PDB file of C-alpha atoms and ligand atoms in Angstrom:
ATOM      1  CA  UNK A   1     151.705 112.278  75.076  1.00 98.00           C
ATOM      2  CA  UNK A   2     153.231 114.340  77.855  1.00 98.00           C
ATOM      3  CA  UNK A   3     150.973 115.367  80.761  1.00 97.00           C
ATOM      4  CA  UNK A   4     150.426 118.307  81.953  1.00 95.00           C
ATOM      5  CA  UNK A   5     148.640 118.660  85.766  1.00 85.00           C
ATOM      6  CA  UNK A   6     147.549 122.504  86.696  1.00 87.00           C
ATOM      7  CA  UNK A   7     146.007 120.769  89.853  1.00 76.00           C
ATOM      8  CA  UNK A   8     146.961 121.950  92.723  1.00 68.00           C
ATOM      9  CA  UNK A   9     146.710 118.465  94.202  1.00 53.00           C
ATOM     10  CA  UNK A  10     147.318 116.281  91.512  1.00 46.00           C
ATOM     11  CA  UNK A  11     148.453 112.650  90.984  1.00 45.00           C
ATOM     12  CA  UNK A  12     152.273 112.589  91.063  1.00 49.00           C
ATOM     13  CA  UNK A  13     153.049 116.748  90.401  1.00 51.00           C
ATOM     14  CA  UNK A  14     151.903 117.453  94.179  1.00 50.00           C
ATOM     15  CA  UNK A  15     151.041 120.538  93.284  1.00 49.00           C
ATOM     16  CA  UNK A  16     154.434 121.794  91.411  1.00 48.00           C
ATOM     17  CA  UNK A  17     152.705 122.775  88.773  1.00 50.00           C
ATOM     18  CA  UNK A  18     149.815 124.197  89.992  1.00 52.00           C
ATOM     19  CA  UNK A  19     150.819 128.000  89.311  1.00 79.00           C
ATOM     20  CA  UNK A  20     150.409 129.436  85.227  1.00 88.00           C
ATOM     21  CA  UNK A  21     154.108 129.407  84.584  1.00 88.00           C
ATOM     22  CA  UNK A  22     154.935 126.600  86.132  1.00 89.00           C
ATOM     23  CA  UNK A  23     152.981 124.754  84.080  1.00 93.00           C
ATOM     24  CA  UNK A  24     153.363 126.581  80.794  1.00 95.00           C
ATOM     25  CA  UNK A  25     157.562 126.137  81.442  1.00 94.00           C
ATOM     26  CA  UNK A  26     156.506 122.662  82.012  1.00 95.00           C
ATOM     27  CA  UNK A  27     154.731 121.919  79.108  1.00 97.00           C
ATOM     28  CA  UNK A  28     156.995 123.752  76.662  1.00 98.00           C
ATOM     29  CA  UNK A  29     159.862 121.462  78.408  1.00 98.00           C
ATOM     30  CA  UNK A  30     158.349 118.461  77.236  1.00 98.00           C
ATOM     31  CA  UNK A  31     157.437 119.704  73.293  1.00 98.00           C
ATOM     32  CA  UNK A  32     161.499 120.357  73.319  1.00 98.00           C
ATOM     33  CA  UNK A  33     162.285 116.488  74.813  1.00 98.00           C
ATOM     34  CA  UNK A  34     160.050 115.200  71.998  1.00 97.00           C
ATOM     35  CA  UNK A  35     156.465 114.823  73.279  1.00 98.00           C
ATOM     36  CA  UNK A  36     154.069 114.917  70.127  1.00 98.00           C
ATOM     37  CA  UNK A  37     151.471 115.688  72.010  1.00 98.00           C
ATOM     38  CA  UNK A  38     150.639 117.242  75.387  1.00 98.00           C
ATOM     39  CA  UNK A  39     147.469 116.656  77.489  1.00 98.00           C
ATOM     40  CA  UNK A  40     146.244 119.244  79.624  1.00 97.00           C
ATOM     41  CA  UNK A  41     143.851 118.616  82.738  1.00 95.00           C
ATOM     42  CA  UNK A  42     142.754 121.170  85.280  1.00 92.00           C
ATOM     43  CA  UNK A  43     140.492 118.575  87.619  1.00 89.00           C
ATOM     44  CA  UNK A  44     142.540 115.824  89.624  1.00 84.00           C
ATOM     45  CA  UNK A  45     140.609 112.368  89.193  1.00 80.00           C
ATOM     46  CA  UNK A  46     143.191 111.179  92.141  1.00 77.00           C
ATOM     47  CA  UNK A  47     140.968 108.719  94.367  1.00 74.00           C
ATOM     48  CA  UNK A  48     139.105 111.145  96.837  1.00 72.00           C
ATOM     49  CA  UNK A  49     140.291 114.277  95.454  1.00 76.00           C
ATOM     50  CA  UNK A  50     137.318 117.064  95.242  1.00 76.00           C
ATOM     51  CA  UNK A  51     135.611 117.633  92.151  1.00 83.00           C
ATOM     52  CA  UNK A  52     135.917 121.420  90.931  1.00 89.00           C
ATOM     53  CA  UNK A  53     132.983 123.562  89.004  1.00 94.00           C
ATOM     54  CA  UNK A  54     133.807 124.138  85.175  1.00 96.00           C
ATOM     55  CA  UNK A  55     134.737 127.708  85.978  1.00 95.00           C
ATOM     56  CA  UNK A  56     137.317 126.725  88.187  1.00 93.00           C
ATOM     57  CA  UNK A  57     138.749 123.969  85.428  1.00 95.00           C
ATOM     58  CA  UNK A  58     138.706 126.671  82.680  1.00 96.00           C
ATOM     59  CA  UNK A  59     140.642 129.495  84.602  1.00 93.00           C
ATOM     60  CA  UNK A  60     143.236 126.109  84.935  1.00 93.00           C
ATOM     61  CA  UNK A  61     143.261 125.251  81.621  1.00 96.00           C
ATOM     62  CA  UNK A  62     142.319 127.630  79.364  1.00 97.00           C
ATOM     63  CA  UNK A  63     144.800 130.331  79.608  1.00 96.00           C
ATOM     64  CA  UNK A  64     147.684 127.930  79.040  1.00 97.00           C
ATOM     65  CA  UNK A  65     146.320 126.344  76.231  1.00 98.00           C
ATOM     66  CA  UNK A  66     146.090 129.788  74.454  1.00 98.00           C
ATOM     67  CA  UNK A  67     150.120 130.222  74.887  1.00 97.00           C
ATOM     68  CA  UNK A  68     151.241 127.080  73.979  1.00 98.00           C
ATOM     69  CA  UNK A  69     148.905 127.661  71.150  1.00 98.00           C
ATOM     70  CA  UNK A  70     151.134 130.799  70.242  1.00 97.00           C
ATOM     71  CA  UNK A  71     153.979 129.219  70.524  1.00 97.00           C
ATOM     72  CA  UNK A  72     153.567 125.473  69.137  1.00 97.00           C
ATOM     73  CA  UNK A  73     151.584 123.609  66.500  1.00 98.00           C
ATOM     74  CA  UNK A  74     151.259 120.725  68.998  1.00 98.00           C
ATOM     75  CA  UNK A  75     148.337 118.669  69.280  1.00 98.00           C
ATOM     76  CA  UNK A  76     147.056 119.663  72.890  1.00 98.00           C
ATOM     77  CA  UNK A  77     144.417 117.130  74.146  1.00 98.00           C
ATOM     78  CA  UNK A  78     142.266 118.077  77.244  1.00 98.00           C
ATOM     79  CA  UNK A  79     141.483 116.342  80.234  1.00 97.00           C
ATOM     80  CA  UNK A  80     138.513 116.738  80.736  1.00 97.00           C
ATOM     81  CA  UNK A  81     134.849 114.849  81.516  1.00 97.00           C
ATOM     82  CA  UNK A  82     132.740 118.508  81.373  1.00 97.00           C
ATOM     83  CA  UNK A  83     131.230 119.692  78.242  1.00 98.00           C
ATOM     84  CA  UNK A  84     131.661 123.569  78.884  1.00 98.00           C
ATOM     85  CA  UNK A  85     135.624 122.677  79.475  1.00 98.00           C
ATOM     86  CA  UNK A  86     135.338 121.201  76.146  1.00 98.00           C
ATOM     87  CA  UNK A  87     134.263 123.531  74.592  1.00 98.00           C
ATOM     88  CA  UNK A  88     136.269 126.431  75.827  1.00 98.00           C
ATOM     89  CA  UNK A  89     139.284 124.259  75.304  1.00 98.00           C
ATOM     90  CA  UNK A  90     138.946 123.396  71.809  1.00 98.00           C
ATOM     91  CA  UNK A  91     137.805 127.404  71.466  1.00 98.00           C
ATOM     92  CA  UNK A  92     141.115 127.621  72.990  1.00 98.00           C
ATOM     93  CA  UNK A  93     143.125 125.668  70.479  1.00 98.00           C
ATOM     94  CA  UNK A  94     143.214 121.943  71.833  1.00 98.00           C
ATOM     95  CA  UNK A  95     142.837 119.070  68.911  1.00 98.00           C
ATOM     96  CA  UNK A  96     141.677 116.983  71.326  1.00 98.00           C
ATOM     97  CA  UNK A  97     139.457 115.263  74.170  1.00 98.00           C
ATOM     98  CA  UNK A  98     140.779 113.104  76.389  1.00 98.00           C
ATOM     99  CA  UNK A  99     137.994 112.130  78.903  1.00 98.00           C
ATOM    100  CA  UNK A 100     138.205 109.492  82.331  1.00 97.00           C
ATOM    101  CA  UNK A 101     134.670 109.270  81.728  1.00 97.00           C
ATOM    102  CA  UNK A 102     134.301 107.783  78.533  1.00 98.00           C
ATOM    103  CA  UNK A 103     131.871 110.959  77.288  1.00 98.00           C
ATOM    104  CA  UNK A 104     129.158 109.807  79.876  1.00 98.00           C
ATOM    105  CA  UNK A 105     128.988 112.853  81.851  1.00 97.00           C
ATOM    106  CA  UNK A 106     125.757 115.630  80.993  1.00 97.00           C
ATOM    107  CA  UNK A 107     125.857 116.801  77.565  1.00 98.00           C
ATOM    108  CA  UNK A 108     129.478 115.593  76.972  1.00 98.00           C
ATOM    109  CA  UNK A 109     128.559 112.669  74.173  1.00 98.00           C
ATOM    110  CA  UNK A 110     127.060 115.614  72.141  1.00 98.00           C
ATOM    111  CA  UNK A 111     129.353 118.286  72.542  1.00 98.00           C
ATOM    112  CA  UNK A 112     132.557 116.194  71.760  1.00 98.00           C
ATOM    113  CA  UNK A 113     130.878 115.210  68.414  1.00 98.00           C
ATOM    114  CA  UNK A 114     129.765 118.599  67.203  1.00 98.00           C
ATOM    115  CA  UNK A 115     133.246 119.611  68.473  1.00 98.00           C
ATOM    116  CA  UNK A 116     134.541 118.020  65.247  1.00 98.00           C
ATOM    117  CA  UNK A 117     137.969 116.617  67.201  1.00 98.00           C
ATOM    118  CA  UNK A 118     139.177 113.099  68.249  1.00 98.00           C
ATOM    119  CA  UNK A 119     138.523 111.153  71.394  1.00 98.00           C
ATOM    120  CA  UNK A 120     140.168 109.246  73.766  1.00 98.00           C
ATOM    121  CA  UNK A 121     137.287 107.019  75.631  1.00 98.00           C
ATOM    122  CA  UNK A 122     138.457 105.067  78.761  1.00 98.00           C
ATOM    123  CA  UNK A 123     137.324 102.687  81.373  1.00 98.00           C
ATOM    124  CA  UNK A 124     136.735 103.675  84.686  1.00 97.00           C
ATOM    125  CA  UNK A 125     134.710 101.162  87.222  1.00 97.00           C
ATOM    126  CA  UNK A 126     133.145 103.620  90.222  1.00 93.00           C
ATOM    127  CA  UNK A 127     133.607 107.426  90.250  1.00 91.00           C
ATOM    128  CA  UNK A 128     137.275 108.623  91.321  1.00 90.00           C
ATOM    129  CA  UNK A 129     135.852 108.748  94.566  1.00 88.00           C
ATOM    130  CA  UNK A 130     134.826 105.820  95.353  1.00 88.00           C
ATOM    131  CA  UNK A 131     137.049 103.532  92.465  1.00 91.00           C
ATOM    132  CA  UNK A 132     139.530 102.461  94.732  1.00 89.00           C
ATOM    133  CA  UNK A 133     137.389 101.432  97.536  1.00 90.00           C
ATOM    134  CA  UNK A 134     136.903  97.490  96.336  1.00 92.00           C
ATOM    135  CA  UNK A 135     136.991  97.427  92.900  1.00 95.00           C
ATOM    136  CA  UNK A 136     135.690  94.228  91.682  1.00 96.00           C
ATOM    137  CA  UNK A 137     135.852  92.310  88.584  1.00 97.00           C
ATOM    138  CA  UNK A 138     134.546  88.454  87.457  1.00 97.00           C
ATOM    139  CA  UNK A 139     136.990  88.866  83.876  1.00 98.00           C
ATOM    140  CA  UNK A 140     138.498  92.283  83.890  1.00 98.00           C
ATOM    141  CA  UNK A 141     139.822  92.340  80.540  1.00 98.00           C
ATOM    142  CA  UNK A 142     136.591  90.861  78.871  1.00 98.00           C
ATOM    143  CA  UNK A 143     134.492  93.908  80.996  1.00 98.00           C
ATOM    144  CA  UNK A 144     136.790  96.402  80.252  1.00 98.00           C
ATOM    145  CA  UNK A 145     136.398  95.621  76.536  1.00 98.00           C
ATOM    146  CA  UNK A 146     132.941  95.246  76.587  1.00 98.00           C
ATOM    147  CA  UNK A 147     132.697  98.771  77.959  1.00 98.00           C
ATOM    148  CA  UNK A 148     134.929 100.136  75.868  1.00 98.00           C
ATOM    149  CA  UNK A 149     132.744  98.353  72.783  1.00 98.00           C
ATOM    150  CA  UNK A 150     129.939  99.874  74.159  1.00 98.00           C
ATOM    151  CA  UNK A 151     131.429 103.455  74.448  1.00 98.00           C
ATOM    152  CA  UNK A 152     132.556 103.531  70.921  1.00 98.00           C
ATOM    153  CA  UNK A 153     129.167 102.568  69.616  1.00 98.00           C
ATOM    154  CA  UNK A 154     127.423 105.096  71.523  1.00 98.00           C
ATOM    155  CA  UNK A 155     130.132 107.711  70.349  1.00 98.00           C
ATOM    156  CA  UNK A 156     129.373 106.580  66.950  1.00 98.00           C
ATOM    157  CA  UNK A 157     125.919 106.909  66.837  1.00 98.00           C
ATOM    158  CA  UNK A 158     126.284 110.489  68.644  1.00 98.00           C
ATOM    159  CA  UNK A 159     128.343 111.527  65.285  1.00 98.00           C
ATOM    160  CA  UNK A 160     131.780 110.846  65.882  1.00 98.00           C
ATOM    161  CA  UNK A 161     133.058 108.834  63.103  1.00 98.00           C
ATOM    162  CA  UNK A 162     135.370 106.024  64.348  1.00 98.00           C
ATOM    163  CA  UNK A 163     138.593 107.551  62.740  1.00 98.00           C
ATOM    164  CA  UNK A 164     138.304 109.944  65.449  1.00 98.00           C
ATOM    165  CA  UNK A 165     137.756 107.635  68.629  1.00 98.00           C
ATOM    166  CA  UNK A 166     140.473 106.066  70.405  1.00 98.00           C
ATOM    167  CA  UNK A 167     140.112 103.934  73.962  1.00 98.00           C
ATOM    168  CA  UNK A 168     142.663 103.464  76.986  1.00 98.00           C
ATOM    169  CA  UNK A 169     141.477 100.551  79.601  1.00 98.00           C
ATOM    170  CA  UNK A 170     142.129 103.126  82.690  1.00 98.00           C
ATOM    171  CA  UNK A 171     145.330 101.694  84.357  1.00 98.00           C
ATOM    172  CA  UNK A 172     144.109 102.423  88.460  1.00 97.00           C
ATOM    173  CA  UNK A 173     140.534 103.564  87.441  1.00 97.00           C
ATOM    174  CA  UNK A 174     138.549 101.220  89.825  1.00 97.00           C
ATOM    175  CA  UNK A 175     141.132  98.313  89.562  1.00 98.00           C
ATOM    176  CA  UNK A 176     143.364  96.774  92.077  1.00 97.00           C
ATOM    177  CA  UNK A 177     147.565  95.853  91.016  1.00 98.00           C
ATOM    178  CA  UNK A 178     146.220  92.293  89.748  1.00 98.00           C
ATOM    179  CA  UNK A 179     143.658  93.895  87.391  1.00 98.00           C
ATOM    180  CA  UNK A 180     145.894  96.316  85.952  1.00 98.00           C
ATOM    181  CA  UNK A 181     148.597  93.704  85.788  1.00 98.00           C
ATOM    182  CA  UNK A 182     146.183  91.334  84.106  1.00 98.00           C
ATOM    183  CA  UNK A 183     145.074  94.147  81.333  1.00 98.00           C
ATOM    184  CA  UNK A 184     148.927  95.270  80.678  1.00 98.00           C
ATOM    185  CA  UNK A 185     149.196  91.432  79.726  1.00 98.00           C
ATOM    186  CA  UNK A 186     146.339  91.140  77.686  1.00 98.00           C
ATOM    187  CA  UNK A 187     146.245  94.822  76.186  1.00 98.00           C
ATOM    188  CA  UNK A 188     146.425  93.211  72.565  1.00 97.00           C
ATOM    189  CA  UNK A 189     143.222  91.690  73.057  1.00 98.00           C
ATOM    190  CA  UNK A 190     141.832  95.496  73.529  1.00 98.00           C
ATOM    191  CA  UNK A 191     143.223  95.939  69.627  1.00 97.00           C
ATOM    192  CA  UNK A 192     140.384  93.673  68.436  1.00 97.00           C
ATOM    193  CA  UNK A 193     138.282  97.130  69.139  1.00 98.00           C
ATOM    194  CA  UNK A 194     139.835  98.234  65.971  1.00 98.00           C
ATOM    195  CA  UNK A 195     141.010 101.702  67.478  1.00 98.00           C
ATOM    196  CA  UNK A 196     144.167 103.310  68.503  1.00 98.00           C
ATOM    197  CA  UNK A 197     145.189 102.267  72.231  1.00 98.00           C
ATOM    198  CA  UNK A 198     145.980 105.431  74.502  1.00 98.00           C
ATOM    199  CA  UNK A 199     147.716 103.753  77.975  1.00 98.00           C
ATOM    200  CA  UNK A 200     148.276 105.701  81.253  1.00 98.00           C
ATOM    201  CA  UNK A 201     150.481 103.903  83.374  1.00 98.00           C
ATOM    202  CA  UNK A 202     153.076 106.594  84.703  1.00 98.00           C
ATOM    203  CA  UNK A 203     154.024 107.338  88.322  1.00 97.00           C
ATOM    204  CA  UNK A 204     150.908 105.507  88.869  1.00 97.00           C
ATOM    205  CA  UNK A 205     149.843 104.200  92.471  1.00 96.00           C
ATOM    206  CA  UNK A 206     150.618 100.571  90.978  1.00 97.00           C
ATOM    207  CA  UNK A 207     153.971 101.315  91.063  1.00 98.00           C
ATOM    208  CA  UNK A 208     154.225 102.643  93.968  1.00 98.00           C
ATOM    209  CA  UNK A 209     153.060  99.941  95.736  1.00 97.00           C
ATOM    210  CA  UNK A 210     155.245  97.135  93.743  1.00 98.00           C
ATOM    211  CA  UNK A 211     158.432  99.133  94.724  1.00 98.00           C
ATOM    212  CA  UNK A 212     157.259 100.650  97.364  1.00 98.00           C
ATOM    213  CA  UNK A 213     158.184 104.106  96.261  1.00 96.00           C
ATOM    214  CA  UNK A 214     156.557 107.469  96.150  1.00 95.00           C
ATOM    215  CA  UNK A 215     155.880 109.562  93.175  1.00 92.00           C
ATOM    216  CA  UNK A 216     159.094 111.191  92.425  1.00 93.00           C
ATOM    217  CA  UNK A 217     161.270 107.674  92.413  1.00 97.00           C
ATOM    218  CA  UNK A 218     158.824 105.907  90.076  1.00 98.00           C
ATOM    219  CA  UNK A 219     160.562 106.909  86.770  1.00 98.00           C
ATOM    220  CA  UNK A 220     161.983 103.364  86.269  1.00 98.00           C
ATOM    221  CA  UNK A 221     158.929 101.420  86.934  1.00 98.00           C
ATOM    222  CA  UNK A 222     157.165 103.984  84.848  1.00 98.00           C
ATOM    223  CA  UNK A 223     159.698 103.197  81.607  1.00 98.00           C
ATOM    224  CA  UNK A 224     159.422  99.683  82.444  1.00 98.00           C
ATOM    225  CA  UNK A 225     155.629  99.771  81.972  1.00 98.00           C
ATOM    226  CA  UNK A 226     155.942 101.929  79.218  1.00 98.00           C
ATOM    227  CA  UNK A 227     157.639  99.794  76.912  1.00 98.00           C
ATOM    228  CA  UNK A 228     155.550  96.798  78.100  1.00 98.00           C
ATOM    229  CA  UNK A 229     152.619  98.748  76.913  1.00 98.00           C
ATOM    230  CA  UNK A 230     153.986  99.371  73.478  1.00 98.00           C
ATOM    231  CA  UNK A 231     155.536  95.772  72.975  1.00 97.00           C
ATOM    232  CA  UNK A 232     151.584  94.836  73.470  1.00 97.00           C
ATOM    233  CA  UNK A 233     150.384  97.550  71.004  1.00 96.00           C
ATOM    234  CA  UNK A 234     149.583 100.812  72.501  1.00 98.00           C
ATOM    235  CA  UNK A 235     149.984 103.508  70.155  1.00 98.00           C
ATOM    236  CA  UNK A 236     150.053 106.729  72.480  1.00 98.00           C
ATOM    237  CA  UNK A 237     151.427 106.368  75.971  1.00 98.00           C
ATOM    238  CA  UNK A 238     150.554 109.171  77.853  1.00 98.00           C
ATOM    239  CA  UNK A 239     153.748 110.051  80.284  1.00 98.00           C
ATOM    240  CA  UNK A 240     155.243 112.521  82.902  1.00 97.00           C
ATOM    241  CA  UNK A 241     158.785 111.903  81.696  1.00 98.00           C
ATOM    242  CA  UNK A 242     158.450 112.816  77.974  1.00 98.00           C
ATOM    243  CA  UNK A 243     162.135 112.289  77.439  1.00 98.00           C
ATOM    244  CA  UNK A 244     163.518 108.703  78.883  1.00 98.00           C
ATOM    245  CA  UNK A 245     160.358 107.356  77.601  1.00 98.00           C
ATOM    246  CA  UNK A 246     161.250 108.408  74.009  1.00 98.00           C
ATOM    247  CA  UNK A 247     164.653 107.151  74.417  1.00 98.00           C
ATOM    248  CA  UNK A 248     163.062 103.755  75.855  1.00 98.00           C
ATOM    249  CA  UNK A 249     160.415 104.121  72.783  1.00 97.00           C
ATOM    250  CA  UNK A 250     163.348 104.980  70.207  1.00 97.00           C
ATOM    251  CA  UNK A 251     165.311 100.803  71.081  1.00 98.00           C
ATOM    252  CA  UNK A 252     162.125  99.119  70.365  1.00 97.00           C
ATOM    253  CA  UNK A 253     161.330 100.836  67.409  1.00 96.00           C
ATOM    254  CA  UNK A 254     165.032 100.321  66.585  1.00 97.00           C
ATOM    255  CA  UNK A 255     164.321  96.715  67.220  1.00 96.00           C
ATOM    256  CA  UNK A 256     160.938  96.843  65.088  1.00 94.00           C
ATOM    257  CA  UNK A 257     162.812  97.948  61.876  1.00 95.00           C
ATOM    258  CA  UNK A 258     164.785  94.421  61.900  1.00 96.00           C
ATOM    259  CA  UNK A 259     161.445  92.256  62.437  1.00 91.00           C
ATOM    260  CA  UNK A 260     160.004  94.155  59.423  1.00 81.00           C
TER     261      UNK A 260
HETATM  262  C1  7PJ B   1     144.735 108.852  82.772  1.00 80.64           C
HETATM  263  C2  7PJ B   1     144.124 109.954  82.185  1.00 80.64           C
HETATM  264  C3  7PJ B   1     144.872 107.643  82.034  1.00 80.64           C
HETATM  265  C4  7PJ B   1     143.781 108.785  80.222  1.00 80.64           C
HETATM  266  C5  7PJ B   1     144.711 110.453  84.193  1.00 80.64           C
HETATM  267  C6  7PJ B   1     147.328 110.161  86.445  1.00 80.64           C
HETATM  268  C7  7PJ B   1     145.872 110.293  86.722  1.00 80.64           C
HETATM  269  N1  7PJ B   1     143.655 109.920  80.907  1.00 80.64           N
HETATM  270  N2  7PJ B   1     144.112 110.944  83.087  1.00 80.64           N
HETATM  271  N3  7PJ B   1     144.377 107.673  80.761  1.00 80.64           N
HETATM  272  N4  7PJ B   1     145.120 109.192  84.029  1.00 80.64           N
HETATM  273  N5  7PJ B   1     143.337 108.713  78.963  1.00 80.64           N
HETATM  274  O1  7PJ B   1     147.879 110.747  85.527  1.00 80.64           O
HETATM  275  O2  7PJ B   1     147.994 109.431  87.243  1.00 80.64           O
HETATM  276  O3  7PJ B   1     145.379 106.611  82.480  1.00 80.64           O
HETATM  277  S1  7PJ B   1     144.924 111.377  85.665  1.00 80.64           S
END
């Protein structure tokens, strides 16, 4: 899954990609380096950053889906935590909903399941304000599934059947570099959920501070993690760098085919 930021202050992008064809160059740069997916978010959910009103996130979004849409099949997931986003972005042509908020935000739960389209539910502890502050845990990986449990019954009973629901334990959601590090390790125990496992671990903050590095010379640590993450069983790792992480992706499969 290759991500694609129209924030003006997002993440890792810094606001590169924050004008229409900047982004849409972007995105159609990592369908050709083999993404098989791309995931589109017009709200930053960087600790402290400024929530925006659903206009605002459409105008973002919306527009960009519609010509990737005219020039790819893709699946196109959206970033989003709003229900009018949603739905103008599935109007739009995105397959999918990828929300920070696990479908817990007003009218979400609902409009994701008469949206008909899969779901990516993940953990956050806090609000992206505040998640970073002192994020606390007394078993992180037993909470995180227990959340995620929680969110996938709820989803279920709002009428998304579970062949459409897929979880991601929020790598820097609320969690400090020993929680993350402690779920990375035990991300096969998340497979007992019985879902796909979506994992977001690029250019992230984590890295960062292990190398001490900013943003734009995190590419190695962000491989690195990458292929941890699918050694432990994620299926979809959501990236910035579409292209070394399917070369990285492309040895262990390699090395897969002679354990089979
Ligand atoms: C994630 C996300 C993640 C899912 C962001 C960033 C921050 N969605 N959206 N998982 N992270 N599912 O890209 O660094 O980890 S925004």
């Amino acid at each position: 899954m290759g991500v694609v930021n129209t924030t003006p202050d997002s993440f890792s992008d810094g606001g590169r990609f924050d004008s229409f064809d900047m982004a849409f160059g972007h995105a159609r740069r990592l369908i050709d380096e083999g993404a098989d997916m791309i995931d589109i978010g017009g709200e930053s959910t960087r600790p402290g950053a400024a929530r925006i009103d659903a206009d605002e996130e459409i105008e973002r979004t919306v527009p960009l889906i519609r010509a990737l849409r005219e020039v790819s099949d893709i699946p196109i997931s959206i970033d989003t935590s709003k229900a009018e986003v949603m739905q103008a972005a599935v109007a739009a042509g995105a397959t999918m909903i990828n929300d920070v908020w696990a479908l817990r935000q007003r009218d979400a739960l609902e409009t994701a399941a008469g949206l008909g389209v899969p779901v990516c539910l993940m953990h956050m502890q806090g609000t992206p304000e505040t998640m970073q502050r002192d994020p606390r845990y007394t078993d992180v990986v037993a909470e995180v599934i227990e959340f995620l449990a929680g969110r996938i019954e709820a989803a279920q009973r709002a009428g998304i059947p579970r062949e459409r629901i897929m979880v991601d334990p929020g790598f820097g959601f609320g969690k400090t570099i020993a929680h993350n590090l402690t779920l990375l390790d035990a991300l096969g125990e998340l497979r007992e959920l019985g879902v796909p496992l979506l994992v977001g671990l690029s250019r992230k903050s984590m890295i960062g501070k292990i190398l001490d590095k900013p943003a734009d010379q995190r590419l190695v640590g962000s491989i690195t993690l990458a292929v941890i993450a699918a050694m432990h069983g994620a299926d979809i790792l959501r990236v910035h760098d579409v292209a070394e992480t399917a070369d990285a992706v492309a040895m262990l499969r390699a090395l897969r085919e002679v354990q089979a």
